[in-house]
Coordinates of C-alpha atoms in Angstrom, one line a residue:
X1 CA 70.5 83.3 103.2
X2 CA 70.5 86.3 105.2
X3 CA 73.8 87.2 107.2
X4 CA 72.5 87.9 110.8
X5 CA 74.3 88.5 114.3
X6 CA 70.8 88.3 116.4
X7 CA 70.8 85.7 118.8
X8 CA 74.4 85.5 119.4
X9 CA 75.4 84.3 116.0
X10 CA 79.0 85.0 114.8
X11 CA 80.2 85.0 112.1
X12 CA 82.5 81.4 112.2
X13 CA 78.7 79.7 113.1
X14 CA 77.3 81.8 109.9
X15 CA 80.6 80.1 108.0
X16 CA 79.4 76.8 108.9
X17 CA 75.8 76.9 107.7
X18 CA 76.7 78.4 104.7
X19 CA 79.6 75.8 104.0
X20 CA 76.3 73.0 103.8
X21 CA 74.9 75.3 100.4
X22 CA 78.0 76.9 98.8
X23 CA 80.5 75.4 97.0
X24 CA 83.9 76.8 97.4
X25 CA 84.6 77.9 94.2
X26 CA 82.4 80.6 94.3
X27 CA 81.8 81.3 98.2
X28 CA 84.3 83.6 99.6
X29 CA 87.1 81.1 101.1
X30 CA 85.2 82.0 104.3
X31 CA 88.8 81.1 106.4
X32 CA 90.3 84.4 104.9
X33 CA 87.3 86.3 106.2
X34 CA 88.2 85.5 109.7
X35 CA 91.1 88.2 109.1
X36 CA 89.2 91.1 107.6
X37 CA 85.8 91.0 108.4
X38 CA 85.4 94.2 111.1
X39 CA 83.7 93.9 114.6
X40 CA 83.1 89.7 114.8
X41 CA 85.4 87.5 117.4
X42 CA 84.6 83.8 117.0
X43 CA 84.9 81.5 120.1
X44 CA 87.8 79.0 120.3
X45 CA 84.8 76.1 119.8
X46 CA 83.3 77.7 117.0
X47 CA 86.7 78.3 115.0
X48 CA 87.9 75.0 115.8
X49 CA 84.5 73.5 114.2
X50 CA 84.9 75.9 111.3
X51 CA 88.6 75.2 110.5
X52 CA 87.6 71.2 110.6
X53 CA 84.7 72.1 108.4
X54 CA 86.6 74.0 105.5
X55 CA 89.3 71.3 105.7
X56 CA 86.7 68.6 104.3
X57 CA 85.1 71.7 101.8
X58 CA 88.9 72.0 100.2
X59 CA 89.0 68.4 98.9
X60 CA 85.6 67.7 98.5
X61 CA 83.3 70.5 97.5
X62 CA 79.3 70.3 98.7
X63 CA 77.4 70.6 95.8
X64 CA 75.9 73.9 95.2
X65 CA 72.2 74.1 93.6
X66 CA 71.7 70.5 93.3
X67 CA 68.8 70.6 90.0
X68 CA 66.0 68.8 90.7
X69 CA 65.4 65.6 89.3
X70 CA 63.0 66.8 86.7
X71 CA 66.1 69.3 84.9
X72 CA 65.9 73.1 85.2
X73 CA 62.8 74.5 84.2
X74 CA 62.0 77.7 82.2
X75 CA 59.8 80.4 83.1
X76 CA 58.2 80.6 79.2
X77 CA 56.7 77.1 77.7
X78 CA 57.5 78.1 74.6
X79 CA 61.0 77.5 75.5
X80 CA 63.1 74.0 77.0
X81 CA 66.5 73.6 78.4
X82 CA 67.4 70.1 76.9
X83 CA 70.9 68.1 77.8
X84 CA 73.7 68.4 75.4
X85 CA 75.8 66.1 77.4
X86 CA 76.1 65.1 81.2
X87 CA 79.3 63.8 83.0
X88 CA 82.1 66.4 83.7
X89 CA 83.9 67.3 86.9
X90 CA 83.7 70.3 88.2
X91 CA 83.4 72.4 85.2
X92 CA 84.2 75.7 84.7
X93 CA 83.8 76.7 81.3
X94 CA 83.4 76.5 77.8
X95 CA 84.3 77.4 74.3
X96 CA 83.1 76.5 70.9
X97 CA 85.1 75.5 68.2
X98 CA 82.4 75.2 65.7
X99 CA 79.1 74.4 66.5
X100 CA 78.4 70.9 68.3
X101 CA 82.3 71.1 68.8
X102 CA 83.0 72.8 72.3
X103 CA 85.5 72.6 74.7
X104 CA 85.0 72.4 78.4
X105 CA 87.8 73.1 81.5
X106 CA 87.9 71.0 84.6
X107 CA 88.7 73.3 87.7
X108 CA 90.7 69.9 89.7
X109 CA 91.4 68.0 87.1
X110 CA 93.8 70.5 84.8
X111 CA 92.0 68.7 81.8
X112 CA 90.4 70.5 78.1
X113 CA 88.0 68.1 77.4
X114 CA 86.4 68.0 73.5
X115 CA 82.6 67.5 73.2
X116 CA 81.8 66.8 69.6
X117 CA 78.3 65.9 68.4
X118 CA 77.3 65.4 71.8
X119 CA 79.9 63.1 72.4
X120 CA 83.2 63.3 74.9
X121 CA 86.4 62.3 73.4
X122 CA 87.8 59.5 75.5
X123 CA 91.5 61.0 75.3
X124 CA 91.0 64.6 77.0
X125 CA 92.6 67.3 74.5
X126 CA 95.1 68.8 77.1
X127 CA 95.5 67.7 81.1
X128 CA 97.9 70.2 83.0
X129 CA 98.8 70.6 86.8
X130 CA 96.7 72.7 88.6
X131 CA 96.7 73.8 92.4
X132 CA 93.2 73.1 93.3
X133 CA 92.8 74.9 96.6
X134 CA 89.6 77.2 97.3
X135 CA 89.3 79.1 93.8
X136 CA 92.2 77.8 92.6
X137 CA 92.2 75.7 89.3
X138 CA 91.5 75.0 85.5
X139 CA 89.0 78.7 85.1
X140 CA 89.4 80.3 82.3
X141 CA 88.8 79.6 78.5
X142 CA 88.4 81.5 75.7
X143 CA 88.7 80.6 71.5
X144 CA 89.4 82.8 68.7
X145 CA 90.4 82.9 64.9
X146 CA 93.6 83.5 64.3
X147 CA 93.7 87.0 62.3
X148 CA 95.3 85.8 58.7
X149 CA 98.6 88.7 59.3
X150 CA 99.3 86.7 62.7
X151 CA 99.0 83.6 60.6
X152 CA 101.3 85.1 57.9
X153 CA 103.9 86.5 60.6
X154 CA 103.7 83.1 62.5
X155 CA 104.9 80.8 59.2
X156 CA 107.6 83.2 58.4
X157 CA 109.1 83.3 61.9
X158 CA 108.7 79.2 62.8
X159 CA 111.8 77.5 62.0
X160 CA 111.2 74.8 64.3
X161 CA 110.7 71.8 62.6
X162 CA 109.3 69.6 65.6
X163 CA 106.2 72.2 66.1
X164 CA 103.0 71.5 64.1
X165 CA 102.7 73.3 60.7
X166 CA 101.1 76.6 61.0
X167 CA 99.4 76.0 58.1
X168 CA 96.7 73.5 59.5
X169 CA 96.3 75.9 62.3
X170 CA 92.3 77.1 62.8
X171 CA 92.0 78.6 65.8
X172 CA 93.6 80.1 69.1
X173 CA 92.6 78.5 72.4
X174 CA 93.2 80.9 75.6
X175 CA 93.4 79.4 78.7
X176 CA 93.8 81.0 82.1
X177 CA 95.0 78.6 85.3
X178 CA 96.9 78.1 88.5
X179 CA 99.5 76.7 87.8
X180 CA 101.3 73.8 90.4
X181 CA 104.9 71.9 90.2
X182 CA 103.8 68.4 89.5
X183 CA 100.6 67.2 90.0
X184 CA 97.1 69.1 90.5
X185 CA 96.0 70.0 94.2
X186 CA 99.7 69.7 95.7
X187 CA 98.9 72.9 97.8
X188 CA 96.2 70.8 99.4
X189 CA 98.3 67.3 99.5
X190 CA 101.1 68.7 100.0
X191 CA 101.3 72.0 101.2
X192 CA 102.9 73.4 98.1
X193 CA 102.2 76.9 96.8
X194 CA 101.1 77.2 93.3
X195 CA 103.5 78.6 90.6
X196 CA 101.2 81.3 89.2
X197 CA 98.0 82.3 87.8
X198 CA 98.8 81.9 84.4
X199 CA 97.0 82.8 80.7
X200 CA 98.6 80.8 78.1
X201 CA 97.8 81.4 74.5
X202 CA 97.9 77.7 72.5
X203 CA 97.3 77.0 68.6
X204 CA 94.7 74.3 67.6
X205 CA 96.5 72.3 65.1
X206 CA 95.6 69.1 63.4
X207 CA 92.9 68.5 66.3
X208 CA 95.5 69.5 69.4
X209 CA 96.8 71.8 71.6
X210 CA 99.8 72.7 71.2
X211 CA 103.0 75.7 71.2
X212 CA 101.9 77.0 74.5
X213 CA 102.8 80.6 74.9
X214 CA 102.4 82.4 78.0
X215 CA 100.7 85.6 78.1
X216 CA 100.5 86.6 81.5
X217 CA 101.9 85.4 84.8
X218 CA 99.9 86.6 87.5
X219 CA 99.6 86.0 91.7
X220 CA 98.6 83.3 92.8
X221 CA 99.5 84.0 96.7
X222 CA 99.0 84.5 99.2
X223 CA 95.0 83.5 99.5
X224 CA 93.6 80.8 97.6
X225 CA 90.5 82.9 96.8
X226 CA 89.4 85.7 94.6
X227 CA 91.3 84.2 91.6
X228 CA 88.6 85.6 88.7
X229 CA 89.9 83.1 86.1
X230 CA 87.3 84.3 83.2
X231 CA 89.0 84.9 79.8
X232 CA 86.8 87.2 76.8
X233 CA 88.0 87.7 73.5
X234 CA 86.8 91.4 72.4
X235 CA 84.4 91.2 69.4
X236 CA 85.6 94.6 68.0
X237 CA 89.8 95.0 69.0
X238 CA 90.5 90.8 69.1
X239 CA 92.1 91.7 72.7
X240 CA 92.1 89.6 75.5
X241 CA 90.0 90.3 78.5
X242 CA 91.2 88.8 82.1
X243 CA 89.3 88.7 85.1
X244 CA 91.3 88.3 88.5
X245 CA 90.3 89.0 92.0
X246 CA 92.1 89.6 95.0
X247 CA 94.2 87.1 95.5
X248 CA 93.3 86.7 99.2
X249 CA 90.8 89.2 101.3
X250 CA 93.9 91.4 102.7
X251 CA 97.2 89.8 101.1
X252 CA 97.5 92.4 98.5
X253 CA 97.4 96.0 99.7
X254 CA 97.4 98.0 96.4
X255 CA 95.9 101.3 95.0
X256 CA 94.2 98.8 92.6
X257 CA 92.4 97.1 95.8
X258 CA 92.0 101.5 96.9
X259 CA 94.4 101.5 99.0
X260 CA 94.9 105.3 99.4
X261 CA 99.2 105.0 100.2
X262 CA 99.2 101.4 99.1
X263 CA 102.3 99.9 96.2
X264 CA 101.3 99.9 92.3
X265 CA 98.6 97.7 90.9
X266 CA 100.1 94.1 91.0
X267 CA 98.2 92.6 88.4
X268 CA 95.5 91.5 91.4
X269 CA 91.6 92.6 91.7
X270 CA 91.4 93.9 88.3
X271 CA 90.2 93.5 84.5
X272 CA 93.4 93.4 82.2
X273 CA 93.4 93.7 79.0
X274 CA 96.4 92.6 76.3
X275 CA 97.2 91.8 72.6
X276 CA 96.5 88.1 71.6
X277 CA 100.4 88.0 71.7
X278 CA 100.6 89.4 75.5
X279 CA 101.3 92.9 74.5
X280 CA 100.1 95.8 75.7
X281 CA 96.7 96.8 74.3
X282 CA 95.8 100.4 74.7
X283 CA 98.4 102.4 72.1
X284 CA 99.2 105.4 73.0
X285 CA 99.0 105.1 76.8
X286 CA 97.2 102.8 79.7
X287 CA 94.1 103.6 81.1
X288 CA 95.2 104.4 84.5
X289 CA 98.0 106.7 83.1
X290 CA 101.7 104.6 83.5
X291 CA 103.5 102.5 80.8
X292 CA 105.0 100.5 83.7
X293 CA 103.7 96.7 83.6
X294 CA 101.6 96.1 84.9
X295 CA 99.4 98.8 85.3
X296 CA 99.6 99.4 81.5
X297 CA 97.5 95.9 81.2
X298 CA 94.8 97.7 83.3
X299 CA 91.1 98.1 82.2
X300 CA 89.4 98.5 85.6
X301 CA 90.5 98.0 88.7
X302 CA 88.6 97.8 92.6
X303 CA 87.4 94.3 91.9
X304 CA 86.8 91.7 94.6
X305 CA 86.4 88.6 92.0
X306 CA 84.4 88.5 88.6
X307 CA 83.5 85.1 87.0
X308 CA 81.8 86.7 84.0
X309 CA 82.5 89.7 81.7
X310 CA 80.7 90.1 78.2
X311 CA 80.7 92.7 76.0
X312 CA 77.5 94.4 74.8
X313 CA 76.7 93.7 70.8
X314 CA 75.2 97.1 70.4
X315 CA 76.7 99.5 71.9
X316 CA 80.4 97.5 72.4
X317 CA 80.5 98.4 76.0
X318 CA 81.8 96.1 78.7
X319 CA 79.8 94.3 81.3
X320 CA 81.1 92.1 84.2
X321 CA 79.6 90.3 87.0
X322 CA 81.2 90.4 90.8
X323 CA 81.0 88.6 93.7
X324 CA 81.1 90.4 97.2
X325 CA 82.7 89.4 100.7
X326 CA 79.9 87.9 102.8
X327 CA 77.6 90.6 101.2
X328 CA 77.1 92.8 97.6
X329 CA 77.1 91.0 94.6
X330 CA 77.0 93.1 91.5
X331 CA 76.3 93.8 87.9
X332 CA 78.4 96.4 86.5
X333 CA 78.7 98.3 83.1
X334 CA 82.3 98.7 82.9
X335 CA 84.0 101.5 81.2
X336 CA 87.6 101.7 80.8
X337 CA 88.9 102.7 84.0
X338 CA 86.0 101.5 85.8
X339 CA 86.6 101.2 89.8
X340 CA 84.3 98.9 90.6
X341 CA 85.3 100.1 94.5
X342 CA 87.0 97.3 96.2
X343 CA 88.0 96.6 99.4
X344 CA 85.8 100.3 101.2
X345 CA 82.8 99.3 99.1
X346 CA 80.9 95.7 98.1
X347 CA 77.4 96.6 96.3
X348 CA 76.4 100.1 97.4
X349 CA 77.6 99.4 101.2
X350 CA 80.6 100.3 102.5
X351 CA 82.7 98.1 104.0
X352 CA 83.9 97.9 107.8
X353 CA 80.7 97.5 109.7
X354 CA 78.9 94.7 111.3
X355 CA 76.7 92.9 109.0
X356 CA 73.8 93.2 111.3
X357 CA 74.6 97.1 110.4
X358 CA 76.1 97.0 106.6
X359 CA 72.9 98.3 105.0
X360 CA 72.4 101.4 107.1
X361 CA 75.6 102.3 105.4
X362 CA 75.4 103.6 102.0
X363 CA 78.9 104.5 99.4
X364 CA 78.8 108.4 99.2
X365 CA 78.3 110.1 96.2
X366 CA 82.0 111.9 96.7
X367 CA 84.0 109.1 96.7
X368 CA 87.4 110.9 96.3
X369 CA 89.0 111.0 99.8
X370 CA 87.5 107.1 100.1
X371 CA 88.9 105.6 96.7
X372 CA 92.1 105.8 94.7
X373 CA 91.0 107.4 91.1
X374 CA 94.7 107.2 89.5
X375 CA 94.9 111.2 89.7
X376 CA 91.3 111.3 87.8
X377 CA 91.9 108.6 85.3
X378 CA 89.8 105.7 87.2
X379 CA 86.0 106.7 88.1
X380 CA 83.9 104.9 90.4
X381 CA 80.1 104.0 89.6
X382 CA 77.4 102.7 91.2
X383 CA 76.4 99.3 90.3
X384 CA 73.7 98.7 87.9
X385 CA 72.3 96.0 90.1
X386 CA 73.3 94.7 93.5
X387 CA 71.9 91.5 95.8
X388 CA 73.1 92.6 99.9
X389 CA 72.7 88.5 100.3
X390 CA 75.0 86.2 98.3
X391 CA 73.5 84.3 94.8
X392 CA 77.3 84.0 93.8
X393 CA 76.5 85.6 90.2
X394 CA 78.9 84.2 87.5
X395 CA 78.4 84.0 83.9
X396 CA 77.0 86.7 81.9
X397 CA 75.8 86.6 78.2
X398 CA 74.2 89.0 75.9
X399 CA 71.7 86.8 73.6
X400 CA 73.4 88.0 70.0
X401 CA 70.7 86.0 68.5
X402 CA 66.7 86.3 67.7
X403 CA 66.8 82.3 67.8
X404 CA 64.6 82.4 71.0
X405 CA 62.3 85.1 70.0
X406 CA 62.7 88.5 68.9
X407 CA 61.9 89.9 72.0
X408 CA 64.7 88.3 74.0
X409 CA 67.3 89.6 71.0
X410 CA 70.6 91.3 72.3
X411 CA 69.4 91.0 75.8
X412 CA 71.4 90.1 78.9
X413 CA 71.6 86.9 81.1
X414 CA 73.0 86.0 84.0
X415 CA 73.7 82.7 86.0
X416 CA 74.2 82.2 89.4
X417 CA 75.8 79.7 91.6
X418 CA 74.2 79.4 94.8
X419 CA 70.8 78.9 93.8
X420 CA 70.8 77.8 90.1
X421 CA 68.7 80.7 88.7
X422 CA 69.2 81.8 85.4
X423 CA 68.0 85.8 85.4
X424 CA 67.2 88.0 82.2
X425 CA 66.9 91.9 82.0
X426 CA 66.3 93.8 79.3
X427 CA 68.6 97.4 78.9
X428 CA 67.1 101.1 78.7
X429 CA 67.6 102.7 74.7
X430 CA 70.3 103.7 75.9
X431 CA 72.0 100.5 77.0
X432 CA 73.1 102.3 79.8
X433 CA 71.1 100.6 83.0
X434 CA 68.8 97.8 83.4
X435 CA 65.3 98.4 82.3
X436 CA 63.0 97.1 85.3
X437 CA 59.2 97.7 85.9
X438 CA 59.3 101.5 87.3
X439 CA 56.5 100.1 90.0
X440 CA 58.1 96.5 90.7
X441 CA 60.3 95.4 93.7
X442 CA 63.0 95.7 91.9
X443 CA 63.0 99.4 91.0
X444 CA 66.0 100.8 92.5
X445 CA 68.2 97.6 91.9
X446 CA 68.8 96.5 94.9
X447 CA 67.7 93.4 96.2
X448 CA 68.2 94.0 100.1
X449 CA 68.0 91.5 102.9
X450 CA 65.0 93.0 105.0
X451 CA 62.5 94.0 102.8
X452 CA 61.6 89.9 100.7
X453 CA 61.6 91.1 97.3
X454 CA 60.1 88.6 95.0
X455 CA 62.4 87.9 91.7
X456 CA 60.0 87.1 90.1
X457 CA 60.2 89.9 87.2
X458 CA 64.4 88.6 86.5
X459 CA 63.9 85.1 86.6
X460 CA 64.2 83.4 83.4
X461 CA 64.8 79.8 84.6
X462 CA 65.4 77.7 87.1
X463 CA 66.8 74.8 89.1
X464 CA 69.9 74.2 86.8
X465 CA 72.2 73.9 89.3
X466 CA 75.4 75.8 89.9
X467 CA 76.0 77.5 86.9
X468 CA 79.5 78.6 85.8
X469 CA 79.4 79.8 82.2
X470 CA 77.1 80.5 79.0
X471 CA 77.7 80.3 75.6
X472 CA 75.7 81.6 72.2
X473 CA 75.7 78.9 69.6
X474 CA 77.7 79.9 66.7
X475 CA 75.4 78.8 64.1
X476 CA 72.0 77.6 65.8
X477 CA 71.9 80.8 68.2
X478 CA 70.3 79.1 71.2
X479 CA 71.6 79.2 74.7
X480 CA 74.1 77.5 76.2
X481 CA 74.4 76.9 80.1
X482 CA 77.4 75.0 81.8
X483 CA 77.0 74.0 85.4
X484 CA 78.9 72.6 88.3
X485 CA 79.0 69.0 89.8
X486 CA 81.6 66.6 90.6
X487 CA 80.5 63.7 88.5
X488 CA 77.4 65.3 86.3
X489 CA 78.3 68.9 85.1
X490 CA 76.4 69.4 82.6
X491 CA 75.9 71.5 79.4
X492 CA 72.4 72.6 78.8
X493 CA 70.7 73.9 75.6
X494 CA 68.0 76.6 75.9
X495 CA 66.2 76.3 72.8
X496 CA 62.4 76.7 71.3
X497 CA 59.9 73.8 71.8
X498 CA 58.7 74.4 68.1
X499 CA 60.3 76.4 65.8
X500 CA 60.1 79.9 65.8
X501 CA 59.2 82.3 62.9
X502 CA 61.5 84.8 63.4
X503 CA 59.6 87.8 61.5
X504 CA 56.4 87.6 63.1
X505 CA 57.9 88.4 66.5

């Protein structure tokens, strides 16, 4: 969809037609936008019919990327994207315990369901209270083994007897949620605000959740948008890796959202990064240079909202995908103390100008009197590929495996939400920037709104459906894609139609 003011549109009537294709989850909570975006006034009419609009999209999301009937359909025919299991609500991601074991988050709903052999157990494995308003909600899991010395210092320290023995503990389940008093979407029903964007840290024991510890505690006000959500276990440093947004399009006014004179990083529009016990992670010093919390939890900063972040299995580097504000979704290598430039810059336009005029406006190469840098210690970098029009990018996956094919091995994928594509690019030698046909469309990485680039070269399948996270199977290596629907979310399995011999690709 291309943003356009010709013709007398605004920018409330834009708001309206895109409420009929996006789901909230991953559009921009287009009633904050009202208060930010520069140089659009919206009739009384027009806001009156957006407001009633968004009040129906809060409760009951449209459906984004409806799949056709026929399923999703990959480019190759040497590869199929079969069903693992259909019938969640509004899922938002996933986690294996072991292979045909996963577990799956319900944004509304608070629940941890448990898939196992393709099968839902009836009796959901944890149900919390969850505010459920715009991006609010259930977002964010993440599983890991627990290291055998926090196993040993665990046992030793537990002397309460009405916890579960350590000693049938396998794993550590992460989860990352906004958190409400009593029952899930009370900010809507009620008007209540939500306690907190919370990580809590819980021990799988004898087939349960349980000894919750909390990790973080994190805004959740004033906006209900731009809550990230997505949690990452690092392959390499067993850290945990947070995603959260902005909390709102203007309600935090921080030198972590560049705000040249703004307060200390607040724990909004960021990557943090912590111990699997909530400590601080980087010894010796935080990235951006303080030991006060919580800018010591800082890995990069400038972000608007992420809903994927994977690490590289070569090279160990970060990766993260970001949505924009009405325009400039991204892919980004991140380094530590990465500003990925938020809120002057979305994609490689600044901010601040009507959208009709955005792409005549291009982020200088001198950033430093436009971005805060954390007296040198945060850099600012182009992004390694940017749409001007919205695909909502979430999930993001490097393929650890050569179960599809050699040639697909350690490669990246990415999902998106708005128009169920799944997208593959291969990385220079370096692993540095995208590799793309030097004579394509897509050269320069930009996918603009004027000139109808064809996608032709990235896509890697299609029609799945709003996608919201991907998974590598732990022991079969085949590719797992979660998408979104109130009644049939669905897990999908990208595997070969025969079997593939390995060597002779």
């Amino acid at each position: 969809m291309k943003y356009s003011v010709s013709n007398g549109v605004t920018l409330a009537r834009i708001i309206v037609s895109t409420a009929l294709i996006l789901i909230l989850i991953l559009s921009v909570g287009f009633y904050d936008l009202q208060d930010n975006q520069e140089n659009f006034n919206s009739t009384t009419a027009a806001t009156t019919t957006t407001t009633a609009a968004l009040a129906v999209l809060y409760t009951e999301y449209p459906e984004s990327a409806l799949p056709p009937s026929k399923g999703p359909v990959i480019k190759y025919p040497n590869l199929k994207a079969e069903v693992v299991f259909k019938g969640l609500s509004y899922p938002t991601g996933m986690a294996f315990l072991d292979q045909d074991d996963i577990l799956v988050i319900e944004k509304d709903t608070g629940i941890v369901r448990r898939i196992l052999n393709g099968t839902m157990l009836q009796k959901p494995l944890l149900d919390v209270n969850v505010a459920t308003q715009g991006h609010r909600g259930m977002l964010g899991i993440a599983v890991s083994n627990i290291p055998s010395s926090s196993l040993d210092r665990d046992i030793s320290n537990n002397n309460n007897t009405t916890q579960t023995s350590n000693t049938n503990i396998t794993k550590y389940v992460f989860l990352y949620y906004t958190a409400a008093t009593t029952v899930d979407g009370e900010d809507i029903t009620e008007g209540k605000q939500p306690l907190g964007n919370v990580v809590y840290r819980y021990e799988f024991a004898n087939d349960k959740l349980v000894n919750p510890k909390l990790l973080l505690d994190l805004p959740a006000t004033p906006g209900s948008i731009g809550n990230g959500g997505k949690i990452l276990v690092g392959p390499h440093d067993n850290n945990v890796y947070v995603t959260i947004g902005g909390i709102g399009i203007t309600g935090h006014q921080t030198k972590a959202q560049n705000i040249q004179n703004g307060k200390d990083p607040d724990g909004t529009s960021g990557i943090l990064v912590i111990t699997q016990d909530g400590k601080e992670a980087i010894r010796g010093g935080s990235i951006l240079g303080s030991n006060k919390d919580p800018i010591n939890k800082y890995y990069a900063y400038g972000i608007w909202n992420s809903f994927g972040i994977d690490f590289d299995p070569v090279t160990g580097k970060l990766w993260d995908t970001e949505n924009g504000v009405v325009f400039g979704d991204e892919i980004n290598l991140v380094e530590p103390g990465f500003n990925s430039g938020w809120n002057k810059i979305d994609g490689i336009w600044l901010r601040g100008y009507a959208i009709n005029e955005t792409e005549s406006y291009l982020a200088p190469n001198q950033t430093d009197n436009l971005l805060v840098d954390f007296d040198g210690k945060g850099k600012y970098s182009l992004p390694e590929f940017t749409w001007f029009d919205d695909v909502g990018p979430t999930a993001i996956k490097f393929l650890s495996s050569d179960k599809l094919g050699k040639q697909y091995e350690n490669d990246m994928f990415v999902g998106d939400i708005i128009n169920g594509n799944l997208y593959h690019f291969k990385l220079n030698k370096q692993r540095t920037e995208l590799l793309l046909s030097p004579n394509g469309p897509l050269a320069d990485k930009v996918v603009s709104s004027y000139d109808n680039k064809k996608l032709d070269e990235i896509i890697f399948g299609k029609g799945f459906g709003g996608i919201t996270d991907m998974q590598i199977g732990p022991k079969d290596g085949y590719l797992y894609v979660l998408t979104f629907d109130k009644t049939q979310g669905t897990i999908y399995r990208i595997s070969p139609t025969t079997m593939i011999n390995v060597e002779a690709n």
